[in-house]
Amino acid sequence: MGHTTRPTPPQSSRPVRPQPPAAEPPRTGHPHPAGKAARWVRAGARSRPEEARRPGKWRRALLATLLTAAVAAPLAGAARPRIPAPAPAALPPLSSATLQQTYAVNRAGAVEAARMAAADGDEHRAAADRALASPSRHLLTFDGRGPGRATEVLGDLPRADRIAVLVPGSDTSLDTYPRFHQAAAALYTDLSRRAAPHARVAVVAWLGYRTPATVSTTVTTTDRADEAAPRLRAFVRHLRATAPARAHISLLCHSYGSVVCGRAAPGTAADDIALVGSPGTGADSATALHTGARIWAARGSDDWVGHVPHLSAHLFGTTLGFGTDPVSHAFGARVFDAADADHSGYFTPGSASLANLARITLGETSEVTRA
């Protein structure tokens, strides 16, 4: 892109508090934004009270800062070359009768993708593909091209009466898939431990869309979510055709994944939608999501998303920002406790957030601890 003069960060008449130490490598989801430009974004959330009372000026300053951060900071994976992989195989419509065939075909696709990535010298991607090709893994979808997409099942899907679908946030790809799988596995373990003896559970890790980079202009708009929403709605319909008729389906949506769930909510055949670490949904309220599903929301006290202003504005033909904070009283969701979870910690074993997500999935709503 050539050399660019780095913008001067906005000045404030009030000293800026020292920044916390860099976060540990993420366990799930995307990490804390890194770099000077991202620090300007976080500093914007602590502007002077008199500025907060001038919404027009505040919005313009925030949007300018977001754009500056997105342009000045390196984009995750922007320089990554194309990764060779076979096109996904044609499959029959998903149903309990075709499930084993689907698993076998996608496993073969992952094996071939691993071979092609290794031949191209990309051992990191080859290892990720080989892991997904293991006989112990069950893939409903697999596409190893580019950043990649995959949908994985943990549990006995055709017999499950309680199903959780995890929708990931930014910077989730086949290269970072292990951390997403770790979240799904932690939830499945917790569900299996909590479920009644006669209950059957399943978890689906749905990496069914091209996620945005954590620091980019794309992550500040609903564009990727708008592309993903029809895919998620269609997937839930197919899930209904595969699972028992009585199955209860919960969408558990992390970070930018909550934007995807918000855009997919109208017409989605889910019973519960839980938003964790959410920057917003693109809607002003839970009612504006136009869904019959119960809407839940949580944010840990150590989650940096709490410092990002929740607003939206039209600029250059698109909408930046995602509107009302889902954990605010104005949004109207059922707010549950996530204790001190950081942005990557909502699926940490033993955490309050994981326990509550499991209770929501199991329908134990009276046991969910409220914030």
XYZ file of C-alpha atoms in Angstrom:
371
model
C 0.000 0.000 0.000
C 3.068 2.260 0.141
C 4.022 4.600 2.965
C 1.238 6.377 4.846
C 1.563 9.165 7.351
C 0.236 7.892 10.680
C -2.622 10.076 11.969
C -2.170 11.946 15.217
C -4.403 10.486 17.943
C -7.188 12.686 19.309
C -6.202 14.872 22.234
C -8.136 15.171 25.471
C -7.971 17.787 28.170
C -8.199 14.991 30.714
C -5.310 12.566 31.314
C -5.893 9.139 29.816
C -5.742 6.309 32.357
C -2.895 3.834 31.863
C -3.850 0.956 29.589
C -4.068 -2.555 31.059
C -1.430 -5.132 30.152
C -1.902 -6.989 26.900
C -4.438 -9.793 27.136
C -3.327 -13.411 27.130
C -3.774 -15.341 23.871
C -7.499 -15.909 23.343
C -9.203 -19.106 24.293
C -12.188 -18.427 22.047
C -13.300 -15.636 19.766
C -11.102 -12.753 18.722
C -8.532 -11.064 20.956
C -8.361 -7.568 22.356
C -7.599 -5.127 19.514
C -3.852 -4.505 19.387
C -1.838 -1.558 18.215
C -1.853 2.201 18.680
C -4.846 2.776 16.412
C -6.990 0.356 18.401
C -5.953 2.089 21.638
C -7.394 5.308 20.200
C -10.710 3.447 19.753
C -10.686 2.403 23.410
C -9.712 5.899 24.530
C -12.718 7.264 22.632
C -15.020 5.431 25.026
C -13.671 7.548 27.898
C -14.174 10.989 26.357
C -15.160 13.940 28.506
C -18.770 14.073 29.772
C -19.422 17.345 27.950
C -18.537 15.646 24.663
C -20.982 12.850 25.430
C -23.704 15.475 25.621
C -23.002 16.556 22.072
C -24.070 13.416 20.108
C -23.330 14.817 16.655
C -19.745 15.692 17.502
C -19.280 12.457 19.432
C -20.478 10.329 16.545
C -18.321 12.081 14.012
C -15.268 11.742 16.240
C -15.942 8.075 16.911
C -16.529 7.158 13.296
C -13.397 9.020 12.230
C -11.435 7.146 14.880
C -12.837 3.778 13.799
C -11.918 4.458 10.200
C -8.451 5.636 11.193
C -7.918 2.508 13.276
C -9.099 0.240 10.499
C -6.837 1.840 7.901
C -3.760 2.357 10.062
C -3.644 -1.051 11.742
C -2.632 -4.187 9.847
C -5.540 -6.346 8.755
C -5.429 -9.891 10.105
C -4.644 -12.286 7.282
C -4.690 -9.555 4.619
C -1.404 -10.705 3.103
C -2.173 -14.431 3.353
C -1.916 -16.143 -0.046
C -4.719 -18.217 -1.511
C -4.857 -21.707 -0.066
C -5.482 -24.546 -2.505
C -8.285 -26.925 -1.580
C -10.975 -28.896 -3.393
C -14.402 -27.382 -3.901
C -16.996 -28.777 -1.493
C -18.654 -31.940 -2.761
C -22.300 -31.917 -3.774
C -24.375 -33.465 -0.999
C -28.008 -34.532 -0.654
C -30.247 -32.416 1.585
C -29.309 -32.842 5.221
C -31.470 -35.308 7.130
C -31.028 -38.091 9.658
C -30.925 -40.568 6.753
C -28.082 -38.772 4.944
C -26.076 -37.744 8.012
C -23.455 -40.501 7.939
C -22.894 -39.976 4.211
C -22.444 -36.260 4.863
C -19.853 -36.939 7.549
C -17.917 -39.319 5.283
C -17.875 -36.995 2.261
C -16.728 -33.989 4.281
C -14.054 -36.057 6.028
C -12.708 -37.037 2.598
C -12.744 -33.373 1.577
C -10.704 -32.439 4.646
C -8.181 -35.209 3.886
C -7.705 -33.901 0.344
C -7.493 -30.301 1.551
C -4.745 -31.312 3.990
C -2.813 -33.021 1.183
C -3.075 -29.989 -1.080
C -2.102 -27.539 1.659
C 0.943 -29.657 2.561
C 1.978 -29.863 -1.088
C 1.730 -26.073 -1.233
C 4.025 -25.755 1.790
C 1.375 -24.584 4.251
C 1.873 -27.055 7.073
C -0.161 -24.997 9.545
C -3.302 -25.257 7.401
C -2.515 -28.865 6.562
C -2.435 -29.705 10.274
C -5.762 -27.930 10.849
C -7.350 -29.851 7.971
C -5.923 -33.169 9.183
C -7.390 -32.569 12.640
C -10.842 -32.015 11.138
C -10.422 -35.145 8.997
C -10.033 -37.366 12.075
C -12.620 -40.187 12.291
C -13.636 -38.782 15.693
C -14.783 -35.493 14.119
C -18.194 -35.061 12.460
C -18.497 -32.368 9.788
C -21.804 -31.228 8.355
C -19.965 -28.861 6.002
C -16.344 -28.317 4.998
C -14.696 -25.881 2.602
C -10.912 -25.600 2.858
C -10.547 -22.789 0.334
C -9.271 -19.402 1.500
C -10.005 -18.728 5.184
C -12.259 -21.788 5.092
C -15.614 -22.788 6.539
C -16.707 -25.768 8.587
C -19.694 -26.930 10.605
C -18.935 -29.564 13.220
C -21.234 -31.671 15.405
C -20.407 -32.803 18.917
C -22.916 -35.385 20.138
C -25.631 -37.530 18.618
C -27.515 -35.006 16.489
C -30.413 -37.199 15.242
C -31.342 -38.107 18.833
C -30.578 -34.816 20.582
C -33.459 -32.980 22.199
C -31.283 -30.035 23.293
C -29.015 -28.476 20.654
C -26.716 -25.453 20.955
C -25.391 -23.761 17.822
C -22.273 -21.650 18.407
C -21.858 -18.663 16.087
C -18.313 -17.235 16.246
C -16.988 -13.703 16.009
C -14.242 -12.069 13.997
C -10.905 -13.623 13.046
C -12.340 -17.145 13.145
C -11.148 -19.305 10.269
C -9.768 -22.793 9.704
C -6.376 -21.443 10.831
C -7.830 -20.425 14.211
C -10.477 -23.154 14.348
C -8.931 -25.035 17.307
C -9.943 -22.263 19.727
C -13.510 -22.351 18.367
C -13.594 -26.136 18.725
C -12.303 -25.739 22.275
C -15.297 -23.541 23.120
C -17.733 -26.047 21.609
C -16.086 -28.942 23.446
C -16.218 -27.078 26.779
C -19.933 -26.420 26.328
C -20.637 -30.014 25.286
C -18.816 -31.325 28.367
C -20.756 -28.983 30.650
C -24.083 -29.844 29.015
C -23.413 -33.578 29.302
C -22.650 -33.191 32.995
C -25.734 -31.092 33.748
C -28.314 -32.853 31.577
C -30.851 -35.174 33.154
C -30.145 -38.904 32.663
C -32.768 -39.249 29.927
C -31.765 -36.069 28.060
C -29.548 -36.049 24.974
C -27.527 -33.015 23.955
C -25.531 -31.864 20.947
C -23.394 -28.847 20.143
C -22.861 -27.528 16.636
C -19.866 -25.270 15.913
C -21.082 -23.220 12.939
C -18.274 -21.494 11.059
C -20.600 -20.914 8.148
C -19.536 -17.434 7.077
C -16.464 -15.377 6.231
C -15.736 -13.578 9.475
C -14.278 -10.060 9.437
C -10.855 -9.153 10.766
C -10.908 -7.783 14.313
C -9.304 -4.510 13.234
C -10.865 -3.517 9.911
C -13.611 -1.358 8.488
C -15.603 -4.542 7.842
C -15.936 -5.331 11.543
C -17.677 -1.986 12.151
C -20.534 -2.683 9.698
C -23.276 -5.292 9.319
C -22.152 -6.230 5.795
C -20.651 -9.641 6.655
C -23.560 -10.337 8.996
C -26.052 -9.521 6.250
C -24.266 -12.034 3.999
C -24.219 -14.662 6.748
C -27.797 -14.294 8.009
C -29.543 -16.233 5.199
C -26.993 -19.027 5.615
C -27.675 -19.280 9.330
C -31.439 -19.261 8.841
C -31.165 -22.029 6.223
C -28.875 -24.052 8.465
C -31.314 -23.940 11.380
C -34.084 -25.115 9.019
C -31.925 -28.065 7.938
C -31.118 -28.780 11.548
C -34.834 -29.012 12.284
C -35.134 -31.606 9.518
C -32.325 -33.695 11.020
C -32.996 -33.464 14.745
C -36.060 -34.869 16.532
C -39.242 -32.844 16.113
C -39.205 -31.929 19.817
C -35.616 -30.616 19.731
C -34.969 -27.284 21.430
C -32.418 -25.175 19.513
C -30.399 -22.343 21.057
C -28.136 -19.962 19.157
C -25.151 -18.907 21.282
C -23.590 -15.924 19.557
C -20.210 -14.447 20.465
C -18.963 -10.950 19.599
C -19.525 -10.199 15.879
C -21.438 -13.486 15.774
C -24.148 -11.682 17.755
C -24.506 -9.274 14.829
C -24.993 -12.305 12.573
C -27.632 -13.718 14.932
C -29.359 -10.353 15.136
C -29.639 -10.110 11.349
C -30.736 -13.757 11.096
C -33.267 -13.562 13.960
C -36.386 -12.728 11.888
C -37.662 -16.065 10.611
C -35.046 -18.170 12.396
C -36.506 -21.335 13.926
C -34.541 -21.048 17.174
C -36.032 -21.172 20.650
C -33.371 -19.091 22.419
C -30.743 -16.614 21.215
C -27.954 -15.718 23.650
C -25.605 -12.801 22.900
C -22.255 -12.717 24.715
C -19.549 -10.079 24.353
C -21.823 -8.340 21.876
C -21.029 -4.992 20.217
C -24.749 -4.807 19.319
C -27.086 -6.543 16.925
C -27.935 -3.789 14.463
C -31.337 -3.464 16.185
C -32.427 -0.949 18.798
C -34.188 -3.513 20.983
C -34.904 -7.187 21.445
C -38.410 -6.572 20.110
C -36.932 -5.101 16.928
C -35.272 -8.458 16.194
C -38.754 -9.706 15.221
C -38.323 -13.231 16.502
C -40.278 -15.530 18.755
C -37.053 -16.724 20.380
C -36.175 -15.616 23.900
C -33.309 -13.119 23.769
C -30.532 -13.334 26.363
C -27.429 -11.182 26.772
C -24.332 -11.075 28.967
C -21.006 -9.280 29.176
C -18.174 -9.971 31.598
C -16.697 -7.127 33.625
C -13.272 -7.671 32.004
C -14.573 -7.621 28.425
C -13.120 -4.695 26.451
C -16.329 -4.503 24.366
C -17.857 -2.726 27.352
C -15.657 0.285 26.509
C -16.862 0.524 22.906
C -19.697 3.048 22.425
C -22.919 1.357 21.300
C -24.331 3.519 18.531
C -24.831 3.477 14.786
C -24.661 6.094 12.064
C -24.909 6.219 8.287
C -21.672 7.188 6.569
C -20.498 6.851 2.964
C -23.484 4.727 1.978
C -23.159 2.193 4.800
C -24.046 1.927 8.476
C -21.243 1.914 11.026
C -21.862 0.572 14.505
C -24.523 -1.772 15.843
C -26.903 0.270 17.946
C -28.196 -0.302 21.465
C -26.093 -2.214 23.967
C -27.719 -5.671 24.342
C -27.076 -5.727 28.113
C -28.709 -2.331 28.637
C -32.175 -1.989 30.123
C -33.273 -0.167 26.974
C -32.572 -3.197 24.770
C -34.844 -5.454 26.801
C -32.975 -8.781 26.715
C -32.827 -11.197 29.629
C -29.442 -10.233 31.050
C -27.539 -13.034 32.763
C -24.383 -13.164 34.832
C -20.980 -13.566 33.153
C -18.989 -12.525 36.243
C -15.506 -11.256 35.299
C -15.236 -12.953 31.903
C -12.966 -11.238 29.416
C -13.769 -11.167 25.712
C -12.268 -14.604 25.162
C -13.555 -16.207 28.353
C -17.278 -16.874 27.964
C -16.766 -20.603 27.337
C -14.084 -21.149 29.971
C -14.761 -24.359 31.958
C -16.101 -23.589 35.426
C -17.094 -20.014 34.554
C -20.427 -18.405 35.417
C -21.042 -17.588 31.759
C -20.555 -21.183 30.580
C -22.826 -22.471 33.337
C -25.567 -20.045 32.338
C -25.208 -20.801 28.624
C -25.615 -24.486 29.466
C -28.716 -23.741 31.564
C -30.237 -21.734 28.709
C -29.559 -24.583 26.278
C -31.093 -27.134 28.660
C -34.173 -24.985 29.219
C -33.379 -24.514 32.906
C -34.270 -20.838 32.693
C -35.201 -20.505 36.364
C -31.654 -21.585 37.262
C -29.966 -18.922 35.121
C -28.282 -16.393 37.410
C -29.108 -12.831 36.459
C -26.671 -9.941 36.334
